[in-house]
Tab-separated table of C-alpha atoms and ligand atoms in Angstrom:
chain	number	residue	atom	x	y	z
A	1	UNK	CA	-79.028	36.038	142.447
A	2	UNK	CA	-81.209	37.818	144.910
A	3	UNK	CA	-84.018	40.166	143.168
A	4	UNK	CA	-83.420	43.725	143.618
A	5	UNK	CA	-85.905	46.976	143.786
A	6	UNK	CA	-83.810	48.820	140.539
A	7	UNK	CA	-85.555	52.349	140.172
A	8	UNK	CA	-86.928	53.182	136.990
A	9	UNK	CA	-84.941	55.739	136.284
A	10	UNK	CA	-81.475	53.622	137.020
A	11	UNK	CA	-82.769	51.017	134.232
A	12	UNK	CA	-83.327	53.532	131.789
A	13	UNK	CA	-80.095	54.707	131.762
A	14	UNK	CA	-78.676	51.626	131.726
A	15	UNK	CA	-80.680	51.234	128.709
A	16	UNK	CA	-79.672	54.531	127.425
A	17	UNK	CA	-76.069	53.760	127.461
A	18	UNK	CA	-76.101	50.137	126.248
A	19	UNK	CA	-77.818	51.717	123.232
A	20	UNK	CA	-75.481	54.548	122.818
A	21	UNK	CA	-78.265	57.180	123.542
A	22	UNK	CA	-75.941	58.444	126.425
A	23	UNK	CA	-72.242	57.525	124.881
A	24	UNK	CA	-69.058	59.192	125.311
A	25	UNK	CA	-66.623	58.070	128.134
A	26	UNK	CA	-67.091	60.911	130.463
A	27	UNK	CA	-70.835	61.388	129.765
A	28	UNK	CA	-71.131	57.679	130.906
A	29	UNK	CA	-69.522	58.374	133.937
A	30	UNK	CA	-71.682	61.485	134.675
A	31	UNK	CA	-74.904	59.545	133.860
A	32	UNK	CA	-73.870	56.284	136.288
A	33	UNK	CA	-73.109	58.507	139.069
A	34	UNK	CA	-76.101	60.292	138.690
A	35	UNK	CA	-77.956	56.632	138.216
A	36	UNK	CA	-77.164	55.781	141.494
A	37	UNK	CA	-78.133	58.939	143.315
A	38	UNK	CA	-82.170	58.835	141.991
A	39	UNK	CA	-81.392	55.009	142.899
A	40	UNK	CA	-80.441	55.648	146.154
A	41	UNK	CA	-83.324	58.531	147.029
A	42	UNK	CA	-86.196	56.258	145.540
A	43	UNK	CA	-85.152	52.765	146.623
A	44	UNK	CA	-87.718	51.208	148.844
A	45	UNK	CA	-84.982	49.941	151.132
A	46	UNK	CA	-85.341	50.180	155.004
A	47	UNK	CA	-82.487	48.532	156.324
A	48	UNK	CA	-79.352	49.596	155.995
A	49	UNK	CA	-77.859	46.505	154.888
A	50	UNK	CA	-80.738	46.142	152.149
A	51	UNK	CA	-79.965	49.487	151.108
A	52	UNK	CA	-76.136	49.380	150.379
A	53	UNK	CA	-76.717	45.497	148.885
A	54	UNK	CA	-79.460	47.353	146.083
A	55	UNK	CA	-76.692	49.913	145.665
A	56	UNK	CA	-74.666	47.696	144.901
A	57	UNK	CA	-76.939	45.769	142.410
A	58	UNK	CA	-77.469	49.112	140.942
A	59	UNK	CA	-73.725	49.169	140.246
A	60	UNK	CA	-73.757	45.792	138.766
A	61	UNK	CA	-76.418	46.611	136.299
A	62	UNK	CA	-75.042	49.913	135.062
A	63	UNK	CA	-71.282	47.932	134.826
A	64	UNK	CA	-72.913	45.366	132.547
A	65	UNK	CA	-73.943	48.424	129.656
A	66	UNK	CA	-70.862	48.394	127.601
A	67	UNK	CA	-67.225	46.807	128.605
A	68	UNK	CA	-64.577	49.236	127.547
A	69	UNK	CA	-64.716	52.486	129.026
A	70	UNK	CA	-63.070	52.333	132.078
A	71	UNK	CA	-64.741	55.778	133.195
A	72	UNK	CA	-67.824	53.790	133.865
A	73	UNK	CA	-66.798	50.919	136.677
A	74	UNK	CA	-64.287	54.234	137.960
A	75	UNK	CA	-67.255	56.640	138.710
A	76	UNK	CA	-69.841	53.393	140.706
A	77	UNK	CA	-66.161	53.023	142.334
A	78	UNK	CA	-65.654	56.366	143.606
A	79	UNK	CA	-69.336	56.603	144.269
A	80	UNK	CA	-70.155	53.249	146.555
A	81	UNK	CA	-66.772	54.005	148.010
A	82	UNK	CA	-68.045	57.022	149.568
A	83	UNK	CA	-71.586	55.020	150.898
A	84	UNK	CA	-71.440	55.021	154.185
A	85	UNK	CA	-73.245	55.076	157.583
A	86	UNK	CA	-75.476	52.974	159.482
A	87	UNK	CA	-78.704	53.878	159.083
A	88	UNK	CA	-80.849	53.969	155.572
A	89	UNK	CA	-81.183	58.196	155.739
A	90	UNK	CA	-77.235	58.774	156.020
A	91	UNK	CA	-76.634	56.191	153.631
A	92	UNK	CA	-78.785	57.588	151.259
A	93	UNK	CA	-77.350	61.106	152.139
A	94	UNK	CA	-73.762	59.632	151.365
A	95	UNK	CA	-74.252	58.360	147.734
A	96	UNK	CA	-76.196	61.952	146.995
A	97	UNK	CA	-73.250	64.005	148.219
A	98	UNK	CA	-70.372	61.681	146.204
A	99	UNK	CA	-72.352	61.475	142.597
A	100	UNK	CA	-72.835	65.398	143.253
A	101	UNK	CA	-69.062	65.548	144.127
A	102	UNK	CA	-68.357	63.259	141.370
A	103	UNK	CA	-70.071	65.442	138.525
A	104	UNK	CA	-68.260	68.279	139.965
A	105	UNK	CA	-64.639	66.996	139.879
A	106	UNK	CA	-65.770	65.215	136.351
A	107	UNK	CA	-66.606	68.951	134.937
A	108	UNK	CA	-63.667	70.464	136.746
A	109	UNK	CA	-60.961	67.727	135.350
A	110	UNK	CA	-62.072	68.382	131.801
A	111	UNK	CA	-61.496	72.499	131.963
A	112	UNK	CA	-58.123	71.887	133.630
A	113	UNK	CA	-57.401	69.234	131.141
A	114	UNK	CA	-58.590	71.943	128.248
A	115	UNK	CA	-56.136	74.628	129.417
A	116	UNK	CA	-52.901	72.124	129.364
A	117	UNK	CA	-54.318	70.592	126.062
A	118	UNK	CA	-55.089	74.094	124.537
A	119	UNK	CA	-51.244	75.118	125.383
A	120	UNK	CA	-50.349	72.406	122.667
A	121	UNK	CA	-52.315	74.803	119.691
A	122	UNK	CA	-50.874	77.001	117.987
A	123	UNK	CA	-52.712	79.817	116.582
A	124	UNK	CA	-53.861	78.709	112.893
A	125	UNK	CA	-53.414	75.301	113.671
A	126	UNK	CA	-55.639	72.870	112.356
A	127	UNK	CA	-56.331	69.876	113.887
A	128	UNK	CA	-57.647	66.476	112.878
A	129	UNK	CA	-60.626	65.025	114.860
A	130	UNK	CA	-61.871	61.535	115.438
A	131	UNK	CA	-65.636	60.571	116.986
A	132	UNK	CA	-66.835	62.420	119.358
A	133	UNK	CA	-64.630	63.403	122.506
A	134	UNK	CA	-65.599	66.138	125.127
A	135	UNK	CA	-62.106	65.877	126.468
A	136	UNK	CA	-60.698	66.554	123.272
A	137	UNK	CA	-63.515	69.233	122.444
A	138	UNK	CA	-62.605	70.920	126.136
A	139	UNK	CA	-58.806	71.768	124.362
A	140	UNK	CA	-59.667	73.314	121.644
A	141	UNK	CA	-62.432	75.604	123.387
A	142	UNK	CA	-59.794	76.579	125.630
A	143	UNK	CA	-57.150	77.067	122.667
A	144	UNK	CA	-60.378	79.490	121.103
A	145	UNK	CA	-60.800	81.081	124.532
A	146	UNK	CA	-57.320	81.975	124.644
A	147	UNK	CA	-57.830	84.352	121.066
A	148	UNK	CA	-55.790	81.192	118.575
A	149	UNK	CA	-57.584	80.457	115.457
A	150	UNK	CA	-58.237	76.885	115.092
A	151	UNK	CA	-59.326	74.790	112.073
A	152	UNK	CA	-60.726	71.288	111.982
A	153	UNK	CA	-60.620	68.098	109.657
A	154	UNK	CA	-63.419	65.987	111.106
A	155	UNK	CA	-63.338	62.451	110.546
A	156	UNK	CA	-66.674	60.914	109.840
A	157	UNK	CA	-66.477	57.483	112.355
A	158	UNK	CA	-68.020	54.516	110.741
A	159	UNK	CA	-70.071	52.947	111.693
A	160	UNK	CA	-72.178	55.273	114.420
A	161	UNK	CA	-70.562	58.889	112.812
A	162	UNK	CA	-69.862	60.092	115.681
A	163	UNK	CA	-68.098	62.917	113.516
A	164	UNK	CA	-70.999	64.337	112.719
A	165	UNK	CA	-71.567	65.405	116.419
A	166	UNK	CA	-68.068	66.737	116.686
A	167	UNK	CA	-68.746	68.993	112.896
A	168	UNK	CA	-71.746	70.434	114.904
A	169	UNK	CA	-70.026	71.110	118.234
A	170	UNK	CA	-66.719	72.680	116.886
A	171	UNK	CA	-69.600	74.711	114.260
A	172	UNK	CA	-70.987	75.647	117.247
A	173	UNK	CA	-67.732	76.717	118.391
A	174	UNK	CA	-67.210	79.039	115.071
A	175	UNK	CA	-64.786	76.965	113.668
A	176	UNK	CA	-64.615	75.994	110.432
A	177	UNK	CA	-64.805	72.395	110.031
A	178	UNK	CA	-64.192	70.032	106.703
A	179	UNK	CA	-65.885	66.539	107.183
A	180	UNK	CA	-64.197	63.677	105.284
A	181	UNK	CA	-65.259	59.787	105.102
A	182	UNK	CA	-62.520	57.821	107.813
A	183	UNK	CA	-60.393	56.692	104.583
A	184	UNK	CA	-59.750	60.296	103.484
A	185	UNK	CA	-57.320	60.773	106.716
A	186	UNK	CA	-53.948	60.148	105.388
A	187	UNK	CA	-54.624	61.512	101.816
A	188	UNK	CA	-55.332	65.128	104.661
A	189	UNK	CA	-53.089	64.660	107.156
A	190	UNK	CA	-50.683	66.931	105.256
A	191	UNK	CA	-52.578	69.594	106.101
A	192	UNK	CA	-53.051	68.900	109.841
A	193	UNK	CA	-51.433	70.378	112.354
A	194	UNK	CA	-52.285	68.341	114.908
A	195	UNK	CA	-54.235	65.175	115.977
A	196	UNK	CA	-56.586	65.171	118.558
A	197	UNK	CA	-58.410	62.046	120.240
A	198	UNK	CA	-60.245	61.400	123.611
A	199	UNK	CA	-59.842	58.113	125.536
A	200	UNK	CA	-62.501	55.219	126.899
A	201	UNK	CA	-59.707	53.767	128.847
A	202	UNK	CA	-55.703	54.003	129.201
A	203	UNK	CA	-53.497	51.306	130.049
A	204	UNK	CA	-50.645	50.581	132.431
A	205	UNK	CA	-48.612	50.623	129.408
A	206	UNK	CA	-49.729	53.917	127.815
A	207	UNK	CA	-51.549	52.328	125.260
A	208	UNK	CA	-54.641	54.086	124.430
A	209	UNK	CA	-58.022	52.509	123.901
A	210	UNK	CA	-60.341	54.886	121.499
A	211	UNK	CA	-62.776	54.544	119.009
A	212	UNK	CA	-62.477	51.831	116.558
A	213	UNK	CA	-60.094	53.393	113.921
A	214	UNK	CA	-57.768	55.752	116.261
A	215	UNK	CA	-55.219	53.164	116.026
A	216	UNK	CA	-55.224	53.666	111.920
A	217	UNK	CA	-55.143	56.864	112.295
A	218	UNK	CA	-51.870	57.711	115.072
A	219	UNK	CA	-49.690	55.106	112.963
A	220	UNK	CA	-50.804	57.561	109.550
A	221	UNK	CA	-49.972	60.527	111.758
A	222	UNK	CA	-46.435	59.104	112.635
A	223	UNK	CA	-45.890	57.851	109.170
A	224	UNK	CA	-46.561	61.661	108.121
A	225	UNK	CA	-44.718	63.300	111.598
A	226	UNK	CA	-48.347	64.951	112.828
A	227	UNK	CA	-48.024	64.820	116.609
A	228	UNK	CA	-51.515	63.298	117.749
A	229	UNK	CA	-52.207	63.877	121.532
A	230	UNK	CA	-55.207	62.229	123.665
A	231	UNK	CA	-57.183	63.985	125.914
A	232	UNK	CA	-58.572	62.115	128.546
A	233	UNK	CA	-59.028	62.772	132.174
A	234	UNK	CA	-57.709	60.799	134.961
A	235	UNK	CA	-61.030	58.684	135.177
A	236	UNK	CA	-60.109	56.919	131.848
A	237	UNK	CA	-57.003	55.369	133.834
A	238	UNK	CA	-57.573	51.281	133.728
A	239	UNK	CA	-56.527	50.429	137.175
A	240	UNK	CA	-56.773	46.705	136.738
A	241	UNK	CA	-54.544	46.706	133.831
A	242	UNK	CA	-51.938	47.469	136.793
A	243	UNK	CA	-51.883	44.298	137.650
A	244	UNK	CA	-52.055	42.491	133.848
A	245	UNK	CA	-55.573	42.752	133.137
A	246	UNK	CA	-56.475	43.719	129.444
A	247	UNK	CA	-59.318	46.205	128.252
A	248	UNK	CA	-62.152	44.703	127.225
A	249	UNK	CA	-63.407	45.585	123.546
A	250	UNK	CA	-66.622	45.750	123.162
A	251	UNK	CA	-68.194	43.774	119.852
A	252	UNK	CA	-71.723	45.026	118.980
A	253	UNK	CA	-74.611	44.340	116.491
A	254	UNK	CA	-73.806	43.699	112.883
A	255	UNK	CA	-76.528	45.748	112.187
A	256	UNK	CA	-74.278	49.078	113.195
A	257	UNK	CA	-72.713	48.129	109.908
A	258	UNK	CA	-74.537	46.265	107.055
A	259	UNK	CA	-78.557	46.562	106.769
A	260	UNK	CA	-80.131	43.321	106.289
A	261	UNK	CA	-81.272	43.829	102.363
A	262	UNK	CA	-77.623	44.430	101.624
A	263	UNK	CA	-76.574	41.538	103.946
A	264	UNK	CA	-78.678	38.911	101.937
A	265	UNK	CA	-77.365	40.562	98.310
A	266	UNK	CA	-73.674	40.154	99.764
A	267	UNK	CA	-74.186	36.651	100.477
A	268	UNK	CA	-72.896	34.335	103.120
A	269	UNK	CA	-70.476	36.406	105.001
A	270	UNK	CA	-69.259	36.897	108.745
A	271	UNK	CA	-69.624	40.854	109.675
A	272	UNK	CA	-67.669	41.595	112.652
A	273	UNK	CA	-68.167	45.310	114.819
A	274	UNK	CA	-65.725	45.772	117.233
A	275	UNK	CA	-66.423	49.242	118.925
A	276	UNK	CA	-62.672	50.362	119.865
A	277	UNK	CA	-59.058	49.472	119.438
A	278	UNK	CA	-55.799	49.522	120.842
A	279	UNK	CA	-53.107	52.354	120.056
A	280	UNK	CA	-49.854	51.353	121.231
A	281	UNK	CA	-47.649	53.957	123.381
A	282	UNK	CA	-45.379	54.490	120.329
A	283	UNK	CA	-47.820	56.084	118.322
A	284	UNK	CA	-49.332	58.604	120.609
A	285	UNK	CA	-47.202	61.718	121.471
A	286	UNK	CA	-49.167	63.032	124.713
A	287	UNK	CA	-51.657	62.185	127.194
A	288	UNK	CA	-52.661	64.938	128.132
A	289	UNK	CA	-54.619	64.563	132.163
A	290	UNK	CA	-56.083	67.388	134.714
A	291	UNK	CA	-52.867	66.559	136.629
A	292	UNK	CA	-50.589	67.724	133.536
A	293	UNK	CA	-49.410	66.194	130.212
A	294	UNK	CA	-47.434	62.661	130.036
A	295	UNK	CA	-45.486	60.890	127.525
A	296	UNK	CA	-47.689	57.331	127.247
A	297	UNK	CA	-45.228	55.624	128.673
A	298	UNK	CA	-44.913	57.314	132.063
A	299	UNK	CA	-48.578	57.315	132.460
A	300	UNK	CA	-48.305	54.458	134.975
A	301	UNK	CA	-46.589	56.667	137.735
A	302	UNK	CA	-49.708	58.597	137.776
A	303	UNK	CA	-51.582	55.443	138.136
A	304	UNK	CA	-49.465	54.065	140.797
A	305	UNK	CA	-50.519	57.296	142.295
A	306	UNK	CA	-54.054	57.480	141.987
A	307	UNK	CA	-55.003	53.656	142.391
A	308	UNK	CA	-52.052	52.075	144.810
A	309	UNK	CA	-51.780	48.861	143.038
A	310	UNK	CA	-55.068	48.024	141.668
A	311	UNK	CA	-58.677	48.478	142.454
A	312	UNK	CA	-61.827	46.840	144.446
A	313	UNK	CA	-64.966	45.570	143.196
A	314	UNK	CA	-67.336	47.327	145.861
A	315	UNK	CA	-70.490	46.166	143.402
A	316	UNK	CA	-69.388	42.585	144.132
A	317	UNK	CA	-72.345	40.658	145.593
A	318	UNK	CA	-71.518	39.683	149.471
B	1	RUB	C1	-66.806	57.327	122.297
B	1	RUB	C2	-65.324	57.468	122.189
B	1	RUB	C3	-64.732	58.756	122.711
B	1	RUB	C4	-64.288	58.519	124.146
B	1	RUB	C5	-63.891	59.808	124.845
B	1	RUB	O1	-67.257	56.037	121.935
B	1	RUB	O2	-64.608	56.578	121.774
B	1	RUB	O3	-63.626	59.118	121.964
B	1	RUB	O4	-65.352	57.928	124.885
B	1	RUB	O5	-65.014	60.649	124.967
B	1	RUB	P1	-68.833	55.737	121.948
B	1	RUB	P2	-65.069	61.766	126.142
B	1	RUB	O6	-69.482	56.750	121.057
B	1	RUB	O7	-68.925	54.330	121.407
B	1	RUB	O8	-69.288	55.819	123.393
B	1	RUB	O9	-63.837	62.582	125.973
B	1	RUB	O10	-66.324	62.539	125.891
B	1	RUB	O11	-65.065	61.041	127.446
């Protein structure tokens, strides 16, 4: 593989999200897009075709960070889509303008998704939370914004606790939030109103691929008949699995989940991570999109919509 100038910048974000620094479906979008726009203004490249094949190896590097969330290879799509032109400054100019156009349709999707989500709440609902979702945040701001009073059950997330984050947003939020360990859920969903997750990618099917443990959690909500709904904008649609592919889940470090001290006292065991999981279309109630709220099932007539019958590689090496 041919060496490519990769801006300092672009590799520390890659870093940044392979270490979870920068997680979060959408925020990984945001931050590749906006990878690829310092990439293309300080690349050293003075031919055009050098220029889009370092854009492209830009791509490539980012795509490698973490596997699952589709929102990642979907925003270098719509970005090197856009590159275009046939000299190095309107080339440049072209992956500028679509990461900036990106961002702005990524920040737009997630209030319009809040306002349909939000119509879901009732006021004095409480919801249950799990990880951390800024889809799923955006609907209950929204619900707030429109006056209903809304309480929260935050699920801690082992092994990262990504709960914690969503305690201190919704805090921030003013509402009152009760933090419990992941195997408290069932023992309160009786006092939930509602279930509330975000999405790293959606399949053809409807199923919905979330933070390890969402999967546990929807078949507890339908065992106790709490409708759980996931928020998740029309980025976190898996075009590939249009055409049979299956989502990726992402395995990481053991280390996430046992230290070593307590690893050697344990003894000779296998420790296994895997980062997400598979909810299938039976348990989840609502995806709710900026284009309007679907039952799981029907969520591949939107695809069909957005994506034809599949998607490209443009990061592919030529
Ligand atoms: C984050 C996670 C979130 C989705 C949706 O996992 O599973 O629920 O990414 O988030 P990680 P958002 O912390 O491993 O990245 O709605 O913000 O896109």
């Amino acid at each position: 593989m041919a060496d490519y100038d990769l801006a300092d910048p672009l590799e520390e974000t890659a870093e940044a999200i392979a270490t979870m620094e920068v997680r979060g479906a959408a925020t990984i979008a945001g931050e590749a897009a906006d990878a690829l726009a310092t990439q293309a203004r300080e690349t050293a490249a003075t031919e055009p075709e050098e220029f889009r094949a370092t854009m492209r190896a830009a791509a490539r590097r980012l795509r490698e960070t973490r596997p699952t969330a589709v929102s990642l290879p979907n925003a270098l799509r719509y970005v090197l889509q856009r590159m275009e032109g046939n000299d190095v400054e309107t080339l440049r100019e072209s992956v500028v303008r679509a990461a900036a156009e990106f961002d702005r349709r990524l920040e737009r999707a997630q209030e319009d998704l809040g306002q349909i989500g939000a119509n879901r709440l009732q006021d004095g609902d409480t919801i249950m939370t799990h990880c951390h979702s800024t889809d799923a945040l955006a609907c209950v701001e929204a619900a707030l914004e429109q006056g209903k009073e809304i309480e929260a059950i935050v699920k801690e997330t082992r092994p990262r606790k990504q709960g914690h984050i969503t305690a201190e947003r919704l805090r921030e939020l003013g509402v009152p939030v009760t933090l419990i360990v992941d195997s408290a859920a069932r023992r309160y969903l009786d006092e939930v109103d509602h279930v509330l997750v975000g999405a790293d990618s959606i399949a053809a099917d409807g199923s919905v691929i979330n933070k390890i443990g969402t999967s546990g959690l929807a078949v507890n909500a339908r065992e106790r008949g709490v409708p759980i709904m996931t928020a998740a904008q029309t980025i976190k649609l898996h075009p590939e699995t249009l055409t049979g592919h299956t989502v990726e889940i992402e395995m990481r470090d053991e280390a996430e989940v046992i230290d070593d001290e307590t690893r050697a006292d344990v003894g000779d065991i296998d420790v296994e991570n895997p980062a997400f999981d598979v909810t299938p279309p039976r348990y989840m109630d609502a995806i709710v999109t900026e284009s309007g709220q679907f039952p799981p099932e029907s969520i591949v007539t939107l695809m069909r919509e957005l994506f034809g019958e599949g998607a490209d590689e443009p990061w592919a090496e030529s």
